[in-house]
C-alpha atoms as one frame of an Amber mdcrd trajectory, in Angstrom:
protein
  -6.141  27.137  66.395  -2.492  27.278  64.516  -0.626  29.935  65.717   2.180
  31.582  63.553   5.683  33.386  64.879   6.289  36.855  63.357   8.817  35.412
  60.962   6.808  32.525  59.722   3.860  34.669  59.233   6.196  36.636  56.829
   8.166  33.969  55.370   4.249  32.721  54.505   3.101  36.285  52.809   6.799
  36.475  51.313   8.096  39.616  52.975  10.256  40.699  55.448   9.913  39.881
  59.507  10.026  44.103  59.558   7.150  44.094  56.793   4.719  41.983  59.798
   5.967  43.890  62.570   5.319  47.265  60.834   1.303  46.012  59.803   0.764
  44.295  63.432   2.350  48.400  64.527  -0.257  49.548  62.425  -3.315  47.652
  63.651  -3.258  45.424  60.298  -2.646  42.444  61.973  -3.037  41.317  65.667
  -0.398  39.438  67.357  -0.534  38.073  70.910   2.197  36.528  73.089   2.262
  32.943  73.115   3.424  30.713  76.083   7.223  31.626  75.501   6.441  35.145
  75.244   6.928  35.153  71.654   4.615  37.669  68.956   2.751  34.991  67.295
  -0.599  35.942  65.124  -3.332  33.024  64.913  -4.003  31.187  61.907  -7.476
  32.186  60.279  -6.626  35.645  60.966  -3.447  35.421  58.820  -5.042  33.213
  56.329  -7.887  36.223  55.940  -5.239  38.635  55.812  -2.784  36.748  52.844
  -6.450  36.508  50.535  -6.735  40.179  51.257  -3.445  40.670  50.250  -3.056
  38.712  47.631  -2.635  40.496  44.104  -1.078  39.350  41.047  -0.466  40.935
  38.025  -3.803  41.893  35.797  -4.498  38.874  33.147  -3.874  40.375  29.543
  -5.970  37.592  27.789  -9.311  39.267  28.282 -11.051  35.894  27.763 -13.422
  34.267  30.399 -13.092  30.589  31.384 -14.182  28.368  33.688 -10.782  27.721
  35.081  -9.833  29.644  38.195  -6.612  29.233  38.675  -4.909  32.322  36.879
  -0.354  32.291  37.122  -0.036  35.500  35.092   3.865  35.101  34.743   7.189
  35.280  32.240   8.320  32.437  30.080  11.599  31.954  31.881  12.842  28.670
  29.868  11.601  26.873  26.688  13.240  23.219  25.887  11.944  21.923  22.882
  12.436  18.655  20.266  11.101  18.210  17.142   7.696  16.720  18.785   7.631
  18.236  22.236   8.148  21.175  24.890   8.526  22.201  28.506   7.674  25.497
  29.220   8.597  26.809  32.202   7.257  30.286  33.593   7.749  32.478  36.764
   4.475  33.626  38.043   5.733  35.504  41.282   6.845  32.982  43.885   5.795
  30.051  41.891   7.374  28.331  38.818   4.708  26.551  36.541   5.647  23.604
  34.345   3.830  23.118  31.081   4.126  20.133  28.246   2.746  20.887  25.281
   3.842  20.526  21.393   6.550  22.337  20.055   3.730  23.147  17.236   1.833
  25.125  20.221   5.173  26.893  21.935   5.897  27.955  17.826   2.272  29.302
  17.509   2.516  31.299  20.579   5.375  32.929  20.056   6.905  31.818  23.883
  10.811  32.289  24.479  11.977  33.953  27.678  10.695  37.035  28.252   7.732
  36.654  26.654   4.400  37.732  29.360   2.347  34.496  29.043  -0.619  33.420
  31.271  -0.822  29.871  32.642  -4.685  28.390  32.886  -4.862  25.183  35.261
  -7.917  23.331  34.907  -7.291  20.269  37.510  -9.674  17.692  38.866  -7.008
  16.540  41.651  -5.321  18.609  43.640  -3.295  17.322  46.789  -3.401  19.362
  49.874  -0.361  18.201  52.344   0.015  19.775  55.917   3.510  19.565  58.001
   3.606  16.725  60.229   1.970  17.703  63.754   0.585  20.745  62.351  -3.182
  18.887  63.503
Protein backbone atom coordinates (compact mmCIF):
# COMPACT_ATOMS: atom_id res chain seq x y z
CA UNK A 1 0.00 0.00 0.00
CA UNK A 2 1.43 3.71 -1.04
CA UNK A 3 2.52 5.40 1.77
CA UNK A 4 2.64 9.31 1.87
CA UNK A 5 5.28 11.72 3.98
CA UNK A 6 3.55 14.46 6.03
CA UNK A 7 4.44 17.04 3.42
CA UNK A 8 3.30 15.17 0.40
CA UNK A 9 0.13 14.28 2.04
CA UNK A 10 -0.35 18.13 2.29
CA UNK A 11 1.14 19.26 -0.81
CA UNK A 12 -1.73 16.51 -2.19
CA UNK A 13 -4.85 18.17 -0.09
CA UNK A 14 -3.17 21.71 -0.88
CA UNK A 15 -2.38 22.94 2.61
CA UNK A 16 0.26 23.44 4.79
CA UNK A 17 2.74 20.49 6.33
CA UNK A 18 1.33 22.28 9.89
CA UNK A 19 -2.38 21.88 8.48
CA UNK A 20 -1.55 17.56 8.44
CA UNK A 21 0.32 17.59 11.50
CA UNK A 22 -2.41 19.54 13.40
CA UNK A 23 -5.44 16.82 11.93
CA UNK A 24 -3.03 13.62 12.50
CA UNK A 25 -2.72 15.78 16.48
CA UNK A 26 -6.26 15.65 16.38
CA UNK A 27 -7.02 12.02 15.57
CA UNK A 28 -8.19 13.11 11.88
CA UNK A 29 -5.67 11.33 10.28
CA UNK A 30 -3.33 8.43 11.36
CA UNK A 31 0.25 8.51 10.62
CA UNK A 32 2.77 5.78 11.42
CA UNK A 33 6.59 5.78 11.21
CA UNK A 34 7.94 4.33 8.23
CA UNK A 35 11.36 2.49 7.94
CA UNK A 36 13.39 5.86 8.25
CA UNK A 37 11.41 6.91 11.08
CA UNK A 38 9.60 9.36 9.11
CA UNK A 39 5.42 10.35 9.83
CA UNK A 40 4.06 8.92 6.75
CA UNK A 41 0.02 8.24 6.48
CA UNK A 42 -1.00 5.25 4.02
CA UNK A 43 -2.62 5.79 0.86
CA UNK A 44 -6.44 4.72 0.94
CA UNK A 45 -6.67 6.34 4.18
CA UNK A 46 -5.61 9.72 2.70
CA UNK A 47 -7.44 9.16 -0.45
CA UNK A 48 -10.79 8.63 1.96
CA UNK A 49 -9.85 11.55 3.82
CA UNK A 50 -9.20 14.23 0.53
CA UNK A 51 -13.11 12.92 -0.80
CA UNK A 52 -14.21 13.81 2.68
CA UNK A 53 -12.64 16.90 2.42
CA UNK A 54 -13.23 17.89 -0.66
CA UNK A 55 -15.68 20.98 -1.11
CA UNK A 56 -15.99 23.39 -3.79
CA UNK A 57 -17.94 26.24 -4.14
CA UNK A 58 -22.01 25.60 -4.43
CA UNK A 59 -23.01 25.43 -8.38
CA UNK A 60 -25.26 28.59 -9.11
CA UNK A 61 -26.81 27.00 -12.32
CA UNK A 62 -29.50 25.07 -10.53
CA UNK A 63 -29.84 22.77 -13.58
CA UNK A 64 -29.37 18.90 -13.41
CA UNK A 65 -27.22 17.04 -15.97
CA UNK A 66 -25.81 14.02 -16.53
CA UNK A 67 -22.31 15.31 -16.43
CA UNK A 68 -20.46 14.95 -13.16
CA UNK A 69 -17.72 16.75 -13.36
CA UNK A 70 -18.70 20.26 -11.81
CA UNK A 71 -15.29 23.29 -11.87
CA UNK A 72 -17.43 26.02 -10.30
CA UNK A 73 -14.71 28.78 -10.97
CA UNK A 74 -13.91 32.65 -12.30
CA UNK A 75 -13.37 33.53 -15.90
CA UNK A 76 -9.77 34.57 -15.44
CA UNK A 77 -8.91 35.27 -19.34
CA UNK A 78 -11.06 35.52 -22.53
CA UNK A 79 -9.05 35.63 -26.09
CA UNK A 80 -11.31 35.95 -28.76
CA UNK A 81 -11.35 36.48 -32.95
CA UNK A 82 -14.02 37.19 -34.98
CA UNK A 83 -14.93 33.23 -35.20
CA UNK A 84 -13.45 31.79 -32.05
CA UNK A 85 -12.55 31.81 -28.16
CA UNK A 86 -10.48 30.38 -25.34
CA UNK A 87 -11.85 30.73 -22.16
CA UNK A 88 -9.87 30.17 -19.47
CA UNK A 89 -11.25 29.85 -15.75
CA UNK A 90 -9.78 29.24 -12.20
CA UNK A 91 -11.77 26.67 -10.42
CA UNK A 92 -9.60 26.43 -7.13
CA UNK A 93 -6.34 24.65 -7.86
CA UNK A 94 -7.23 23.88 -11.36
CA UNK A 95 -7.32 26.07 -14.54
CA UNK A 96 -9.95 24.80 -17.18
CA UNK A 97 -9.54 25.53 -20.87
CA UNK A 98 -12.62 25.97 -23.00
CA UNK A 99 -13.03 26.61 -27.05
CA UNK A 100 -16.07 27.69 -27.99
CA UNK A 101 -17.49 30.58 -30.45
CA UNK A 102 -17.01 34.00 -29.77
CA UNK A 103 -21.01 34.01 -30.53
CA UNK A 104 -21.28 31.75 -27.17
CA UNK A 105 -18.51 33.81 -24.88
CA UNK A 106 -20.84 37.16 -26.26
CA UNK A 107 -24.10 35.37 -25.17
CA UNK A 108 -22.81 34.56 -21.83
CA UNK A 109 -21.67 37.54 -20.86
CA UNK A 110 -17.88 35.91 -19.75
CA UNK A 111 -14.90 38.49 -19.17
CA UNK A 112 -12.75 38.11 -16.08
CA UNK A 113 -14.43 38.15 -13.14
CA UNK A 114 -17.37 36.86 -14.22
CA UNK A 115 -18.51 33.39 -11.72
CA UNK A 116 -19.00 30.81 -14.53
CA UNK A 117 -19.39 26.99 -14.11
CA UNK A 118 -17.44 24.59 -16.32
CA UNK A 119 -19.52 21.13 -17.29
CA UNK A 120 -17.06 18.30 -18.67
CA UNK A 121 -18.79 15.61 -20.31
CA UNK A 122 -15.68 13.27 -21.47
CA UNK A 123 -15.64 9.75 -22.80
CA UNK A 124 -11.65 9.51 -22.34
CA UNK A 125 -9.99 10.37 -19.59
CA UNK A 126 -6.19 9.42 -19.02
CA UNK A 127 -5.15 8.38 -15.62
CA UNK A 128 -1.08 8.58 -15.36
CA UNK A 129 0.76 7.40 -12.10
CA UNK A 130 4.59 8.54 -11.27
CA UNK A 131 7.01 6.14 -12.43
CA UNK A 132 7.61 3.33 -9.63
CA UNK A 133 4.68 4.44 -7.80
CA UNK A 134 3.35 0.37 -8.59
Amino acid sequence: MPQFRLSEAARLLGVSDDTVRRWVRAGQLTATDDAAGRKVVDGAQLAGFARAQASGPEDPSAVGRSARNRFVGLVTEVVADKVMAQVEMQCGAHRVVSLMSTEAVRELGLRPGVLAVAVVKATTVVVETPEGSR
